[in-house]
Short mmCIF file of C-alpha atoms in Angstrom, two decimals:
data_model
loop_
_atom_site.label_atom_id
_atom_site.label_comp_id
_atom_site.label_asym_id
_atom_site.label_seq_id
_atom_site.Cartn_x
_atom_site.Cartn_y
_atom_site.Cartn_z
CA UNK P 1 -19.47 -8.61 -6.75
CA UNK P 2 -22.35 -11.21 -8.14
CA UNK P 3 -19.86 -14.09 -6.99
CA UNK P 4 -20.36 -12.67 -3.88
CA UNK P 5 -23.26 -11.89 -3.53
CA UNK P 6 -24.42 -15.16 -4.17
CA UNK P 7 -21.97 -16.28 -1.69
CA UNK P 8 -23.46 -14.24 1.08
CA UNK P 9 -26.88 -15.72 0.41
CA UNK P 10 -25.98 -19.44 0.07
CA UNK P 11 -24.51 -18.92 3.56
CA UNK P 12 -27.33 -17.07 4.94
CA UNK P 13 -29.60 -19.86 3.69
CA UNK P 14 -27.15 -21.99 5.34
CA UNK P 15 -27.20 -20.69 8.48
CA UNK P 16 -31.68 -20.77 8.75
CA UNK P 17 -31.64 -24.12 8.30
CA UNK P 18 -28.29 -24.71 11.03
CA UNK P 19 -29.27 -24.91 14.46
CA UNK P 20 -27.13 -22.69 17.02
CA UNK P 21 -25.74 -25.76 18.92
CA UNK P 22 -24.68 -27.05 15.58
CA UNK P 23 -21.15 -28.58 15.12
CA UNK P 24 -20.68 -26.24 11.53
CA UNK P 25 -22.47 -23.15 12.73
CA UNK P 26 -19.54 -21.27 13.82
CA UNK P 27 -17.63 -21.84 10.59
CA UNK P 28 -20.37 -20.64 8.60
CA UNK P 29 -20.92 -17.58 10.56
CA UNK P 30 -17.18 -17.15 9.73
CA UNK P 31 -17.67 -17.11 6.20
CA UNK P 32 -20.59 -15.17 6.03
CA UNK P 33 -18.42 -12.41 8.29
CA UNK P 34 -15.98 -13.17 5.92
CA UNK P 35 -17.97 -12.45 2.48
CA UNK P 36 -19.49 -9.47 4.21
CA UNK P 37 -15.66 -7.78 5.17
CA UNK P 38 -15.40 -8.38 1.78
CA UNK P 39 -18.32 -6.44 0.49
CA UNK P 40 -16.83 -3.81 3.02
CA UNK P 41 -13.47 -3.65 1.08
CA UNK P 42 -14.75 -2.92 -1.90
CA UNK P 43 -17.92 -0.62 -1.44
CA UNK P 44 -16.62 0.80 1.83
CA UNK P 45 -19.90 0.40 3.04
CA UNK P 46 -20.14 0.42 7.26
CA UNK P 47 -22.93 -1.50 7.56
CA UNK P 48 -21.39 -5.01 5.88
CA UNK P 49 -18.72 -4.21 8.57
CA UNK P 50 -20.87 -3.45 11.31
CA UNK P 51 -22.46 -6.75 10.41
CA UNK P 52 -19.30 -8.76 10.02
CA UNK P 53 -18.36 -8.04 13.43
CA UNK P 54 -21.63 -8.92 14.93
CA UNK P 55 -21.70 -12.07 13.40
CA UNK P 56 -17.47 -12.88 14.15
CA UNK P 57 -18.96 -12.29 17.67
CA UNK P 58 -21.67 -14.42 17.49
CA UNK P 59 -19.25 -17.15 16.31
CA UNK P 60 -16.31 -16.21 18.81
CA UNK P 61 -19.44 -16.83 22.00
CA UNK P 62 -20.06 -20.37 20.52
CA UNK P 63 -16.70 -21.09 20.06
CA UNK P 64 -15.57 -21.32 23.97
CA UNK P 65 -11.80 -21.93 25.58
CA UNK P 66 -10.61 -25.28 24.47
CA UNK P 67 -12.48 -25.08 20.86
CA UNK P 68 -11.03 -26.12 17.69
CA UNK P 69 -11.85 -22.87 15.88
CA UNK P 70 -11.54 -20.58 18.60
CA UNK P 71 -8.25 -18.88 17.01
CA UNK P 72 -9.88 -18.13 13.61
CA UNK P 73 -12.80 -16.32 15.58
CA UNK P 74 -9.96 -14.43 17.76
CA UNK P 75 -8.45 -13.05 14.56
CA UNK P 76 -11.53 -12.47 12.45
CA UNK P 77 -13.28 -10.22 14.98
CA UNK P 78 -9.97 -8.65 15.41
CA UNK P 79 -9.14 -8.13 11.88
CA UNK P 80 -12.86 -6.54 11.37
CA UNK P 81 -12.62 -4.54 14.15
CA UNK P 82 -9.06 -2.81 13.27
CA UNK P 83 -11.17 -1.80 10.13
CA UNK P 84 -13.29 -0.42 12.30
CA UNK P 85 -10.86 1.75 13.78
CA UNK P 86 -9.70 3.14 10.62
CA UNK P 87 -12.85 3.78 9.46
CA UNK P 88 -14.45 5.75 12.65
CA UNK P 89 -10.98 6.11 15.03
CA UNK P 90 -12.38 4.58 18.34
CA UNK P 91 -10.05 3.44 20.64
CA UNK P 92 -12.13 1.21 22.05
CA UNK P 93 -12.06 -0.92 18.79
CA UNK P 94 -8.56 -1.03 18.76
CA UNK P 95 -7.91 -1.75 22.08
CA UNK P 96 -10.21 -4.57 22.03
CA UNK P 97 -8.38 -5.72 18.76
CA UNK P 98 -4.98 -6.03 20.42
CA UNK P 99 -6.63 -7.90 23.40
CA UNK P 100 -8.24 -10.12 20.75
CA UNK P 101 -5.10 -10.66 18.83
CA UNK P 102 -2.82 -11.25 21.77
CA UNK P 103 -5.07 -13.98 23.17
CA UNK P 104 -4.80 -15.47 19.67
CA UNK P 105 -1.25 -15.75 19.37
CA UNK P 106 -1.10 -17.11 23.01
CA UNK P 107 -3.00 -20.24 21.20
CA UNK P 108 -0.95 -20.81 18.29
CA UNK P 109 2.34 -22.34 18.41
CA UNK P 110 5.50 -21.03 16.61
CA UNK P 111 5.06 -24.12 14.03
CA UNK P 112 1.75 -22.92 13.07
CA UNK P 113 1.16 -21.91 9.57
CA UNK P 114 -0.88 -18.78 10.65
CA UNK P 115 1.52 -17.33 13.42
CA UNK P 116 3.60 -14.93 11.29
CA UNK P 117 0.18 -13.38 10.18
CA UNK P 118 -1.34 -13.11 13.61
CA UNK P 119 1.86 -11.28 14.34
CA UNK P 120 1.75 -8.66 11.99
CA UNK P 121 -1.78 -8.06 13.18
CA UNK P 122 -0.48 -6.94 16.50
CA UNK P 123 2.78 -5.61 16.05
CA UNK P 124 0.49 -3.19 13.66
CA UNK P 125 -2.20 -2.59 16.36
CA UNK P 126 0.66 -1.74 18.83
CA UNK P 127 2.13 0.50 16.57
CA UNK P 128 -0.89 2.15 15.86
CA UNK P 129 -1.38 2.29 19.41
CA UNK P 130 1.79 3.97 20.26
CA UNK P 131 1.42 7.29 17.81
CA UNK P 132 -2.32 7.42 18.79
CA UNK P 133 -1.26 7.76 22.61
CA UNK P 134 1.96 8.78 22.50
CA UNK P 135 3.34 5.88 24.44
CA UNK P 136 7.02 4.44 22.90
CA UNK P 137 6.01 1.00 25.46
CA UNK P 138 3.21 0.30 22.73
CA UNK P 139 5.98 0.37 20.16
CA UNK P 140 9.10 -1.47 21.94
CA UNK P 141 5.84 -3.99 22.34
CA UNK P 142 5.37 -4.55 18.45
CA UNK P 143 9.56 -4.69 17.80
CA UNK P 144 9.77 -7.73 20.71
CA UNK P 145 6.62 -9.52 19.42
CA UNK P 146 8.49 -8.75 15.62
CA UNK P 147 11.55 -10.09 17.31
CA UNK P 148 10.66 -13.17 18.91
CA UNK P 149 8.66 -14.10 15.71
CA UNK P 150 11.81 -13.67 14.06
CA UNK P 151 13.83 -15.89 16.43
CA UNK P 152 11.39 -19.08 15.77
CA UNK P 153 10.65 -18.37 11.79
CA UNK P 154 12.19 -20.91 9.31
CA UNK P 155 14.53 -19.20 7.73
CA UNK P 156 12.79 -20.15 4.28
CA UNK P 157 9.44 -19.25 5.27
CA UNK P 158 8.20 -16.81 2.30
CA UNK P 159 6.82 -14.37 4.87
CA UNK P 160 10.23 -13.55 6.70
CA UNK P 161 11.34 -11.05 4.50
CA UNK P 162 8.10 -9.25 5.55
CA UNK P 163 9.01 -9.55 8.70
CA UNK P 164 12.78 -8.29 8.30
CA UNK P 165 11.16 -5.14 6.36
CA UNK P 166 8.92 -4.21 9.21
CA UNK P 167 10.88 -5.07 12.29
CA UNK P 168 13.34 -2.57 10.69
CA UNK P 169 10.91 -0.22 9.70
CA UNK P 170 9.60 -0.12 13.24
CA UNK P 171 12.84 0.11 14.85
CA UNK P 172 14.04 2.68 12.44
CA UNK P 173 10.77 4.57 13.46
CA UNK P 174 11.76 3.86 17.29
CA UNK P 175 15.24 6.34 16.42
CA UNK P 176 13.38 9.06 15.21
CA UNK P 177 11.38 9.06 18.16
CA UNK P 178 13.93 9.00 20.29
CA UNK P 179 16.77 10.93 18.01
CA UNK P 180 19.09 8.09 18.55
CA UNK P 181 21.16 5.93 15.75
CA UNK P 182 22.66 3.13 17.50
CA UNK P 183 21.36 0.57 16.09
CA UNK P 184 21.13 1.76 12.26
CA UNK P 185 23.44 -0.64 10.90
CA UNK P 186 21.55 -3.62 12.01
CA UNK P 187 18.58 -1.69 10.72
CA UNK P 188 20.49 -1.79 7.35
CA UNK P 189 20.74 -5.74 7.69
CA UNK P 190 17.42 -6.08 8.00
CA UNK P 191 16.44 -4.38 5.19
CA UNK P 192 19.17 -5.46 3.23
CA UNK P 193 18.23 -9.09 3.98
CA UNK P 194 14.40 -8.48 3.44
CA UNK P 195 14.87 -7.66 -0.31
CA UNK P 196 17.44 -10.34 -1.20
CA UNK P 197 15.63 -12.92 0.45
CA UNK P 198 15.72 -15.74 -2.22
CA UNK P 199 12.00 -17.49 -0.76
CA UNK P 200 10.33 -14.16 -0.88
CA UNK P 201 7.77 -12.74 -3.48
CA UNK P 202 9.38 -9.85 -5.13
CA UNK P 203 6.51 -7.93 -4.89
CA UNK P 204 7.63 -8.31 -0.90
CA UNK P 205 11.33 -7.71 -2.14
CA UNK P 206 10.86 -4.34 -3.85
CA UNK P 207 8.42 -2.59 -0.99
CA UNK P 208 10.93 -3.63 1.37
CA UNK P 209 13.66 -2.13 -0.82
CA UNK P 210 11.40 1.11 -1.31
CA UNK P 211 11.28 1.65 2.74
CA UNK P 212 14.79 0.91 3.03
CA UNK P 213 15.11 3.79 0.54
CA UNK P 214 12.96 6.04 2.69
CA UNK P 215 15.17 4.96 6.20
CA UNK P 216 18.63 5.69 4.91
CA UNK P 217 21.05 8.71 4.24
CA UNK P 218 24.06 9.14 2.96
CA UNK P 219 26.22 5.97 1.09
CA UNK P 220 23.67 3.35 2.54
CA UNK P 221 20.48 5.38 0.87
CA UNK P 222 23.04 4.95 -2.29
CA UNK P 223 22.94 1.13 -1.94
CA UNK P 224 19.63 0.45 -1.04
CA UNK P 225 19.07 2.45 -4.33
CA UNK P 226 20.89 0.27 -6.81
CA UNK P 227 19.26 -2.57 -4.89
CA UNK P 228 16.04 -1.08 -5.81
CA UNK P 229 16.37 -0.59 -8.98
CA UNK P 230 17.77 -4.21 -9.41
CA UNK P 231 14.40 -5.78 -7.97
CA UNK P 232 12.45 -3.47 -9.89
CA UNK P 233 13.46 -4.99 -12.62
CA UNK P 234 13.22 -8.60 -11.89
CA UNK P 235 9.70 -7.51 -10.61
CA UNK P 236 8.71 -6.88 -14.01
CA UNK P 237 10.28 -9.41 -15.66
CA UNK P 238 8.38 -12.48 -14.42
CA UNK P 239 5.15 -10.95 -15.50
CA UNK P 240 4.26 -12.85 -18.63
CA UNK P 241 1.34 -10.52 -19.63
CA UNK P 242 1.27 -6.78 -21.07
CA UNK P 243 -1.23 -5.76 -18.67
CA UNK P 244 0.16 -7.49 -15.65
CA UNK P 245 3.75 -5.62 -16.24
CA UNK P 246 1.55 -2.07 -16.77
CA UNK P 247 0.69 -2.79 -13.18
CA UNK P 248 3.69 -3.15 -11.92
CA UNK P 249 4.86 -0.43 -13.32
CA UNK P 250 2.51 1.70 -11.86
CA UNK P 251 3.73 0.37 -8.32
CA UNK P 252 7.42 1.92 -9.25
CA UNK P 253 7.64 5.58 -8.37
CA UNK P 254 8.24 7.07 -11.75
CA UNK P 255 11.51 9.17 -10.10
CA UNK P 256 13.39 5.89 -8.79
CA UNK P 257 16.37 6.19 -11.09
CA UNK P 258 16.65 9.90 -11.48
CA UNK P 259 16.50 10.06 -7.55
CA UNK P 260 19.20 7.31 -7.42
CA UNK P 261 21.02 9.49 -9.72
CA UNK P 262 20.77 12.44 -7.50
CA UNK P 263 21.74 10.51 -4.54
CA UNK P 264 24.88 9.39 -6.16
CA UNK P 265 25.64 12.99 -7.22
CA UNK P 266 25.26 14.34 -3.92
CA UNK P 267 27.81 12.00 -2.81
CA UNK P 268 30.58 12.67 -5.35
CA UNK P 269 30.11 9.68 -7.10
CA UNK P 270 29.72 10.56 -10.44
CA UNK P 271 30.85 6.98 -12.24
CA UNK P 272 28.05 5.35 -10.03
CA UNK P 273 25.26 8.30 -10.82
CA UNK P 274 26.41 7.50 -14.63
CA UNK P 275 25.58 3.74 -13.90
CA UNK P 276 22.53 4.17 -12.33
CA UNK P 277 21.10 6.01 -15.02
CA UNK P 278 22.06 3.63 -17.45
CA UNK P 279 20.47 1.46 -15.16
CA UNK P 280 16.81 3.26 -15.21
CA UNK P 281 17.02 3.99 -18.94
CA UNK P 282 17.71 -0.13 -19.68
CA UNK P 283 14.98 -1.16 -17.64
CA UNK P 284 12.42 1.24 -19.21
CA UNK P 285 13.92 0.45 -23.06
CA UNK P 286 13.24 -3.06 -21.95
CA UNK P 287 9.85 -2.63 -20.85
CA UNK P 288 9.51 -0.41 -24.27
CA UNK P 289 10.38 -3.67 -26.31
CA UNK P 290 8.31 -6.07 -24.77
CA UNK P 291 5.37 -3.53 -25.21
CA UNK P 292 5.79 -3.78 -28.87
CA UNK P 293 3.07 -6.07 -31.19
CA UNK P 294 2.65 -7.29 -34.54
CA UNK P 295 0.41 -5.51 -36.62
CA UNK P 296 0.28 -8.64 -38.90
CA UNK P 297 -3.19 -9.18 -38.07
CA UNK P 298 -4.20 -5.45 -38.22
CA UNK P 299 -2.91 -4.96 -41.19
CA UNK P 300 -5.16 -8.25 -42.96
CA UNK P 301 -8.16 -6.58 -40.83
CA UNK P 302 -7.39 -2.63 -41.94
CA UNK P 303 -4.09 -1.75 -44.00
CA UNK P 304 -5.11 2.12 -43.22
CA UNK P 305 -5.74 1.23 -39.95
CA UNK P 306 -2.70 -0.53 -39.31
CA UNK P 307 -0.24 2.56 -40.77
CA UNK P 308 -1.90 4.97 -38.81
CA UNK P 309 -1.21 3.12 -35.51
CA UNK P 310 2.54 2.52 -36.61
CA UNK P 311 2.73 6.10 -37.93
CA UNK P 312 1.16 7.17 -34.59
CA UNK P 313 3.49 5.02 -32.20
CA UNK P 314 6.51 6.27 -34.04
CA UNK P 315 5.37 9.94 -32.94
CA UNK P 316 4.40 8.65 -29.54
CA UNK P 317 7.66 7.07 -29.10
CA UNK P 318 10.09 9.81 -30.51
CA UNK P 319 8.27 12.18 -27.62
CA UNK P 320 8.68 9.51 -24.82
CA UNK P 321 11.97 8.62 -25.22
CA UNK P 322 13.63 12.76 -25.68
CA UNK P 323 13.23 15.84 -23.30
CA UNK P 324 13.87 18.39 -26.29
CA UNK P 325 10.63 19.95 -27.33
CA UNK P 326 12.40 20.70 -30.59
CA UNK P 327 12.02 17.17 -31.91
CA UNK P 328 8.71 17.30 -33.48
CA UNK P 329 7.61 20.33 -35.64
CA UNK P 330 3.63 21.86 -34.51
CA UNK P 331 2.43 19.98 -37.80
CA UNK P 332 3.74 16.38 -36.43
CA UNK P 333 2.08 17.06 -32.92
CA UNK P 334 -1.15 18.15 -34.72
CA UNK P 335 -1.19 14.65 -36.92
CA UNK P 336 -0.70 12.93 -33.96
CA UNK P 337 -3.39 14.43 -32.47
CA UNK P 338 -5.76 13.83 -35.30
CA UNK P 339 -4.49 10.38 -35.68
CA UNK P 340 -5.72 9.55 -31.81
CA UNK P 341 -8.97 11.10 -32.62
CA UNK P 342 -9.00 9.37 -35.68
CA UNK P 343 -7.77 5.95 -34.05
CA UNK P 344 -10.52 6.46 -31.30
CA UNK P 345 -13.55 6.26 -33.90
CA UNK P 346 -12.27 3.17 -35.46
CA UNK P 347 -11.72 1.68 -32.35
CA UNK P 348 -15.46 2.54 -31.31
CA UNK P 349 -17.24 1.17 -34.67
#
């Protein structure tokens, strides 16, 4: 927050000494909106929003039809006051946000580098829109606007699996509504083709394989599984750091392969269940090795120290990796306790 902070007065000091018919002033009343939305994110305090939109506002007046940075203003005031609408559920904000947004897009063409954003902006909105009046228009709205972004995307562009993911999401959403399944198999496509997409993150890759999850039934719900599970761990492969990995794990619902496993079982296929649990236990034996250090440099530090902690991950591990609670006696789960403790006031001295 002090980097910010400091931002957020630089461009306040920059904006005293910038007239208002100055060629920058808009810009900077951007980026002060823009440090402000930020504050807003983090302390979830309504007044940095409040402000953020009066100041996108301010820049969106000086930045009239025909202006450079008239698009950025469109979608920043839009953006803020969607946020808005979470925050306080007006209406009026969100209404004014789709206006906003749609006005935007009508200025940028489909080569532009910030289309497939401004998109997802209103296909949201619409969506929103839809459940919060009960109007399916709102939502055929955000599949066509999905649809025709689709049509004109490069078919490398990073962000098209994101757009496969929700365009099937919404349209899966659409069949509930209207208790109707005749287009689920290009629904299946879509996700399908949203988490193998080669250009895409794989953080986009495996939340696009989770909602497939969520969408299907039957064999396809089996598939989408296996895919899961597959991206999962590719996920956490590329992460080079400890920590990093330990947050991606969090992000994977601890029941993904035993749920696999009990969609396979419903479905008579027992071979494949057998599979996909080998499949779960790899990835987290995997993840269990790359977790493991030297205690090398422990042990020059603290040789008591150092058995303790190996002594103590041995228990740790044995308890992890079973489900019978015969495998350690009272007296082990008592050291281990003490050792924790004991670890604990080490680690504080």
């Amino acid at each position: 927050m002090q980097d910010i902070d400091e931002a957020i007065k630089l461009n306040k000091e920059a904006l005293l000494i910038c007239s208002e018919k100055h060629l920058h002033r808009p810009m900077l009343l951007h980026n002060l909106a823009g440090c402000l939305q930020t504050c807003y994110q983090r302390s979830s305090n309504i007044e940095d929003l409040d402000q953020a939109i009066q100041l996108n506002e301010e820049a969106l007046s000086l930045c009239p039809p025909g202006h450079p940075e008239r698009t950025m203003s469109l979608n920043s005031l839009a953006v803020c006051l969607h946020s808005r609408f979470l925050r306080h559920d007006d209406i009026e904000d969100l209404m004014k946000a789709i206006r906003l947004h749609q006005e935007a897009l009508l200025l940028l063409t489909p080569e532009h580098t910030g289309r497939l954003l401004a998109v997802f902006n209103l296909a949201n909105c619409l969506r929103i829109l839809c459940y919060k009046q009960g109007n399916i228009q709102f939502l055929d709205e955000s599949i066509q606007c999905l649809r025709q972004a689709k049509e004109s995307c490069n078919p490398h562009h990073p962000m098209l699996a994101h757009l496969w993911s929700h365009l099937a999401m919404y349209s899966s959403e659409r069949n509930q509504i209207l208790n109707s399944p005749d287009d689920s198999s290009s629904i299946t496509h879509l996700f399908e083709k949203a988490t193998n997409h080669q250009t895409a993150s794989l953080q986009v890759r495996f939340k696009s394989s989770l909602q497939w999850v969520t969408k299907e039934t039957g064999p396809s719900q089996l598939h989408a599984y296996q895919k899961s599970l597959q991206v999962a761990d590719q996920y956490i492969l590329v992460r080079a750091s400890i920590s990093s990995r330990h947050q991606i794990l969090s992000e994977i619902p601890q029941s993904l392969a035993l749920d696999a496993v009990a969609c396979a079982v419903d479905l008579g296929e027992m071979e494949r269940a057998v599979e996909l649990f080998e499949q779960g236990r790899t990835m987290l034996w995997s993840q269990m090795a790359r977790y493991r250090a030297s205690l090398d440099v422990l042990r020059v530090a603290n040789v008591e120290l150092s058995e303790e902690f190996e002594k103590l991950s041995k228990l740790l591990e044995a308890s992890t990796i079973t489900s019978s609670r015969n495998i350690l006696p009272q007296h082990s789960v008592e050291m281990r306790h003490i050792s924790i403790g004991r670890l604990a006031k080490l680690g504080a001295s």
